[in-house]
Each structure stands twice: as structure tokens, then as C-alpha cells.
Amino acid sequence: MRTLTIGAAQLGPIQKADGRQEVVARMIALLDEAAGKGCDLVVYPELALTTFFPRWYMTDQAEVDAWFEREMPNAATRPLFDKAAGHGIAISFGYAELTAEGRRFNTSILTDKSGSIVAAYRKVHLPGHAEHDPARTHQHLEKRYFEPGDLGFPVWRTLGGNIGMCICNDRRWPETWRVMGLQDVELVVLGFNTPSVNSQKAEEDGEKRHFHHLLSIQAGAYQNSTWVVAVAKAGTEDGHHLMGGTVIVDPDGTVVAEAQGEADELITYACDLDATRFGKETVFDFARHRRIEHYGLITERSGAEAPSQ
Ligand code: CDV
């Protein structure tokens, strides 16, 4: 057995006016709880340090950049890194990254148990739109504020296993999972901020969104025989509701732990990374069963085209 005890640290809502220090204090409280439960790794949501700011249309670049981090760790997050190192717990969380070259990404990082960053991922599948869209019930301006990630979907050999990351909307794309599956991924960690209603289709409510969330994650876990830890930022932020649904899913695609509410909440599970082997060596033994001669369209074409006849 190669057991990694994982804490999925759901965050409740973060209001626009809440400062990073306040949020980091909440993250540390969850980390302390995780230490008491013997966690090796604690995973926090996408854009964990602030409200989900891409819902706000902004034209002043200085206002936009106030939501971004220029270095990591920084003064606000240093106490979290120090506390994690003190407990000997690895952490992963998302934040808005502004690079020295002036590029902006929706990023997540993973540390080792001494608090050193060992992996960074930049969100590839950015949802939403780039301009204010009055037809929507709410805005989702990730395409305005971020550029698509430029690092692909790496998998890192760390913490005794093969670990990959993706972020929120990435979970809906089978390509995300398969690229990591092809690197023998054993654990995927991801955070999300999912509004509980579709801004373009009111009938797609919280229940349907929760269904799509689980459908995507459970399929990704099963079809690649990997553990998945998916962590929400949940609840109502300045009048905008985000669904919960933090889960830990095993390599069979079964939900083994699930958050109960929409506030700060820690769920934990002892994940045996060796449990990924059965699926990887049988029905999803890629080397034996995949037929790549038939998959060319996946990388040749991005949009769907109907057959000519
Ligand atoms: N933060 C996200 O990526 N949210 C999307 C919403 C817009 C659907 C998601 O896939 O959950």
C-alpha cells in the first residue's frame, strides 16, 4: 500500500471586501484540522485567496491587477507555507498569477511537505467570454483576465506518487484527463468555482450543475484509473452563488468522501495509490488497448465539423 491521506479543504464564500490575510487565516484553520487527522496533503480551491473576481467586468488594469499575485509565496501567504511546513503537510491551492513578464494565468501550485513549491499548473480551458455580455445573468470573464495556460498537463513524481493538477473547467474535458492518464497519473487535484446556475440557461440549476460536475470527475477518475480530489469554493459571494460539491473519488469512479455544506469544511480520505494499478493494468491498460491510428482528429481539429455527405 502507498497511502496518502488527503484533506480536501473546501472554502466557503469570500467577499470582495475580504482581505487575503483573513482568507489565509481560514486556510490555516483547515490545515490545523487536517494535521489532527494525519493528512499528508491538503488541497484548496481555484483562486483560493480572493473572491471569484472574473464575475466582475473591469476596465482599469490596476483594479484588475489587485486580484493577482506577483510572487508565491508572498507576504500574505507566507504564514500558510510556514504552517504547512511546520505540520509536514504538502499543500495545493489556486491563485491568479502575474508573471515578471506581465503575463496573467489562472494557476495552481503544489508543495512538498517542507513547503517548497514543486509543481505549477496554469489553467488551459478558460471558460466564459472577454467582453461584457448583457445577455447573461452574470459575467464570467476568465477569457478577459487570463491567457490560456502554457504548461500543458504535466504529471509530477512527488509525495510517493504520480500527481497531476487541473483547474475547474478543465475537469469537463476528457482530453485533460487522458493526457495525464498517459503519464500514469495516480492522483489529480483540482479546485473549482462553479456558479450554481448557467448564466445563459436558467433551467441549468444547481442540481444539474452538480450532476455534470460529478459526471465529469467520476468519468475522468474511472477512465484513467486515478484518484481525484476536487475542491469547491462554495456559497454566496456578494450575491452570486457558487455550488459546493467537494469530493474525493477513487480510481473506480466512486465518490468516497463528500462535503456536506457550503462553508469552510475539511473532508479527508486515506488514498491508496496502489489501488490505481488494477484499472491501469486491465481494462485501461492503454498500451494494449488504445488505437491511436484512429484518434488523429483529436489534435488536428478543435471545432466540430459535420461530415460532407
Ligand atoms: N471557474 C470555472 O471554470 N467555472 C466554470 C463555469 C463557468 C461553468 C466551470 O466549468 O465550472
XYZ file of C-alpha atoms and ligand atoms in Angstrom:
320
model
C 0.000 0.000 0.000
C 1.139 3.547 -0.804
C -1.279 5.553 1.271
C -1.573 9.315 1.016
C -4.074 10.815 3.436
C -5.643 13.739 1.669
C -7.613 16.652 3.025
C -9.973 18.433 0.661
C -10.287 21.886 2.218
C -13.436 23.473 0.861
C -13.699 27.226 1.369
C -16.977 28.974 1.944
C -17.636 32.290 0.230
C -15.032 35.056 0.101
C -16.499 38.522 -0.294
C -14.963 41.232 -2.434
C -14.026 43.185 0.671
C -12.287 40.247 2.383
C -8.513 40.596 2.536
C -6.022 37.844 1.761
C -4.844 37.721 5.389
C -8.357 36.872 6.521
C -8.631 34.112 3.913
C -5.197 32.717 4.754
C -6.255 32.540 8.417
C -9.232 30.399 7.348
C -6.953 28.196 5.258
C -4.628 27.746 8.239
C -7.547 26.738 10.475
C -8.404 23.971 7.977
C -4.723 22.996 7.819
C -4.572 22.650 11.611
C -7.649 20.435 11.486
C -6.001 18.390 8.728
C -2.876 17.952 10.872
C -5.044 16.469 13.614
C -6.391 13.988 11.084
C -2.979 12.874 9.850
C -3.161 14.431 6.392
C -0.167 14.273 4.063
C -1.624 16.709 1.537
C -4.293 19.429 1.778
C -5.968 20.723 -1.367
C -7.745 24.110 -1.553
C -9.930 25.602 -4.338
C -9.243 27.513 -7.533
C -8.453 31.234 -6.911
C -8.457 30.404 -3.222
C -7.142 33.720 -1.921
C -9.875 36.041 -3.169
C -13.462 36.248 -4.273
C -14.112 34.813 -7.755
C -13.226 38.166 -9.342
C -13.798 37.144 -13.018
C -17.510 37.703 -12.388
C -16.766 41.443 -12.306
C -16.263 43.445 -15.501
C -13.296 45.749 -15.038
C -11.603 48.119 -17.481
C -8.953 49.604 -15.191
C -5.875 47.359 -15.362
C -4.682 48.478 -11.928
C -8.010 47.356 -10.473
C -7.649 44.001 -12.252
C -4.082 43.512 -11.111
C -5.056 43.992 -7.478
C -6.514 40.467 -7.654
C -3.212 38.966 -8.869
C -0.147 37.673 -7.005
C 3.264 38.761 -8.284
C 5.153 36.127 -6.349
C 4.389 32.960 -4.471
C 4.762 32.676 -1.577
C 4.312 36.350 -0.740
C 3.745 38.296 2.449
C 0.086 37.295 2.674
C 0.588 33.581 2.003
C 3.910 33.047 3.807
C 2.137 32.090 7.080
C 0.283 29.314 5.232
C 3.506 27.917 3.757
C 5.229 28.126 7.145
C 2.362 26.421 8.930
C 2.224 23.665 6.314
C 5.972 23.074 6.655
C 5.619 23.048 10.453
C 2.968 20.340 10.218
C 4.895 18.481 7.495
C 1.878 18.703 5.170
C 2.029 19.342 1.442
C -0.493 21.854 0.080
C -2.052 22.768 -3.242
C -4.100 25.890 -3.987
C -5.082 28.155 -6.827
C -4.393 31.860 -7.337
C -4.208 34.488 -10.056
C -0.594 34.673 -11.233
C 1.006 37.824 -12.691
C 4.441 36.904 -14.022
C 7.501 39.145 -14.143
C 6.902 39.397 -17.924
C 3.406 40.754 -17.318
C 1.509 37.575 -18.258
C -1.599 36.572 -16.333
C -2.665 32.999 -15.626
C -5.179 31.118 -13.518
C -2.632 28.979 -11.691
C -2.378 26.300 -9.046
C 0.696 25.100 -7.213
C 1.697 22.024 -5.268
C 4.299 21.982 -2.496
C 6.219 19.179 -0.874
C 5.999 18.585 2.863
C 8.671 21.190 3.594
C 6.661 23.977 1.980
C 8.695 24.213 -1.233
C 6.747 24.587 -4.456
C 7.434 21.509 -6.568
C 4.802 21.926 -9.293
C 2.786 24.633 -11.022
C -0.097 24.318 -13.445
C -1.790 27.067 -15.478
C -5.444 26.579 -16.446
C -5.750 25.540 -20.078
C -9.525 25.556 -20.691
C -10.660 29.084 -19.832
C -14.450 29.338 -19.840
C -16.600 32.391 -20.411
C -16.013 35.480 -22.528
C -13.749 38.517 -22.891
C -16.240 41.394 -23.181
C -19.192 42.461 -21.044
C -22.202 40.427 -22.143
C -25.532 41.996 -21.083
C -27.441 38.906 -22.277
C -26.027 36.853 -19.430
C -27.459 36.820 -15.899
C -23.899 37.143 -14.632
C -20.492 37.646 -16.194
C -17.717 35.062 -16.412
C -14.710 36.968 -17.742
C -11.875 34.476 -17.458
C -11.078 34.956 -21.150
C -10.611 38.669 -20.415
C -8.311 38.394 -17.437
C -6.202 35.303 -18.160
C -4.357 33.795 -21.069
C -4.628 30.035 -21.619
C -2.079 28.028 -19.688
C 1.202 27.378 -21.488
C 2.455 24.417 -19.487
C 0.204 21.625 -20.751
C -0.924 18.965 -18.269
C 2.272 17.710 -16.627
C 2.325 14.927 -14.051
C 4.922 15.097 -11.301
C 6.544 12.255 -9.419
C 6.250 13.563 -5.872
C 4.857 12.605 -2.453
C 5.377 8.948 -3.342
C 3.109 9.010 -6.374
C 2.357 10.475 -9.799
C 0.359 13.654 -9.266
C -1.299 15.986 -11.753
C -3.345 19.154 -11.483
C -6.099 20.796 -13.446
C -8.475 23.646 -12.625
C -12.270 23.851 -12.630
C -13.491 23.942 -16.259
C -10.607 21.634 -17.263
C -12.465 18.809 -15.494
C -15.206 18.843 -18.146
C -12.759 17.939 -20.944
C -11.770 14.289 -21.456
C -8.531 15.471 -23.088
C -7.409 16.878 -19.718
C -7.728 13.510 -18.064
C -6.307 11.407 -20.853
C -3.151 13.499 -21.242
C -2.482 12.966 -17.546
C -3.597 9.330 -17.779
C -0.933 8.812 -20.431
C 1.632 9.946 -17.852
C 0.439 7.261 -15.433
C -1.273 9.741 -13.156
C -2.391 8.315 -9.810
C -3.891 11.422 -8.237
C -5.405 14.522 -9.832
C -6.017 17.519 -7.590
C -8.277 20.335 -8.726
C -10.145 23.305 -7.378
C -13.283 24.905 -8.744
C -15.592 27.940 -8.571
C -18.790 26.875 -10.292
C -21.770 29.262 -10.305
C -24.843 27.237 -9.384
C -26.785 28.458 -12.399
C -25.829 28.680 -16.065
C -25.710 32.391 -16.981
C -27.191 31.557 -20.414
C -29.731 28.882 -19.430
C -31.714 29.331 -16.204
C -33.026 25.727 -16.236
C -29.475 24.522 -15.735
C -29.642 24.921 -11.977
C -27.545 23.741 -9.042
C -28.807 20.183 -9.239
C -27.955 19.812 -12.931
C -24.588 21.512 -12.445
C -23.754 19.179 -9.586
C -24.668 16.252 -11.838
C -22.347 17.497 -14.621
C -19.573 18.062 -12.068
C -19.765 14.515 -10.725
C -20.278 13.027 -14.185
C -17.043 14.647 -15.401
C -14.936 13.814 -12.373
C -16.143 10.273 -11.886
C -15.641 9.523 -15.587
C -12.142 11.063 -15.544
C -11.206 9.016 -12.481
C -12.597 5.732 -13.824
C -11.370 6.022 -17.413
C -7.828 6.780 -16.266
C -7.895 4.755 -13.054
C -6.822 7.636 -10.861
C -7.785 9.187 -7.556
C -9.327 12.664 -7.857
C -9.683 15.340 -5.215
C -11.993 18.156 -6.333
C -12.399 21.126 -4.017
C -15.032 23.849 -4.206
C -15.220 27.450 -3.256
C -18.870 27.494 -2.294
C -21.690 29.699 -1.085
C -22.797 33.219 -1.857
C -20.130 35.771 -2.776
C -21.558 39.306 -2.977
C -24.925 37.945 -4.107
C -23.527 35.339 -6.518
C -23.965 31.720 -5.536
C -21.296 29.088 -6.124
C -22.223 25.431 -5.782
C -20.436 23.159 -3.301
C -19.728 19.541 -4.133
C -16.201 18.962 -2.807
C -15.448 15.274 -3.347
C -12.772 12.628 -3.219
C -13.244 9.977 -5.925
C -11.457 6.628 -6.104
C -9.916 5.039 -9.222
C -13.144 3.078 -9.803
C -15.001 6.366 -10.178
C -16.767 6.053 -6.824
C -17.254 9.050 -4.531
C -15.629 8.042 -1.224
C -15.925 11.353 0.643
C -18.149 14.369 0.092
C -18.581 17.763 1.782
C -21.943 18.352 3.429
C -22.317 22.126 3.233
C -21.152 25.339 1.595
C -18.927 26.715 4.363
C -15.262 26.086 5.184
C -15.157 22.316 5.595
C -12.459 19.656 5.589
C -13.074 16.143 4.303
C -10.344 13.520 4.392
C -9.611 10.119 2.943
C -6.672 7.710 3.051
C -5.982 7.153 -0.657
C -4.001 4.015 -1.539
C -2.171 4.938 -4.717
C -1.614 1.250 -5.469
C -5.383 0.945 -5.927
C -4.869 2.688 -9.295
C -2.912 -0.307 -10.621
C -5.780 -2.726 -11.247
C -7.592 -0.456 -13.723
C -4.343 0.627 -15.357
C -3.295 -2.990 -15.912
C -6.642 -4.346 -17.151
C -9.473 -2.512 -18.912
C -7.496 0.765 -19.116
C -4.106 -0.710 -19.986
C -3.550 1.972 -22.607
C -0.539 0.347 -24.286
C -2.562 -2.796 -25.023
C -5.932 -1.321 -25.927
C -5.652 2.208 -27.343
C -5.852 2.583 -31.148
C -4.071 5.858 -31.783
C -4.320 5.431 -35.569
C -7.987 6.430 -35.153
C -7.516 9.417 -32.848
C -5.866 11.930 -35.188
C -8.851 14.313 -35.240
C -8.467 14.940 -31.539
C -5.366 17.062 -32.158
C -5.975 18.067 -35.784
C -9.352 19.737 -35.247
C -10.650 21.877 -32.386
C -14.231 22.585 -33.569
C -16.789 20.025 -34.694
C -17.463 19.783 -38.451
C -20.369 17.804 -39.862
C -19.490 15.175 -42.493
C -19.828 16.465 -46.082
C -22.161 13.604 -47.111
N -14.268 28.632 -12.813
C -14.768 27.874 -13.818
O -14.022 27.377 -14.648
N -16.101 27.735 -13.853
C -16.776 27.017 -14.913
C -18.160 27.568 -15.121
C -18.116 28.838 -15.855
C -19.044 26.617 -15.883
C -16.863 25.540 -14.599
O -16.571 24.755 -15.516
O -17.295 25.156 -13.527
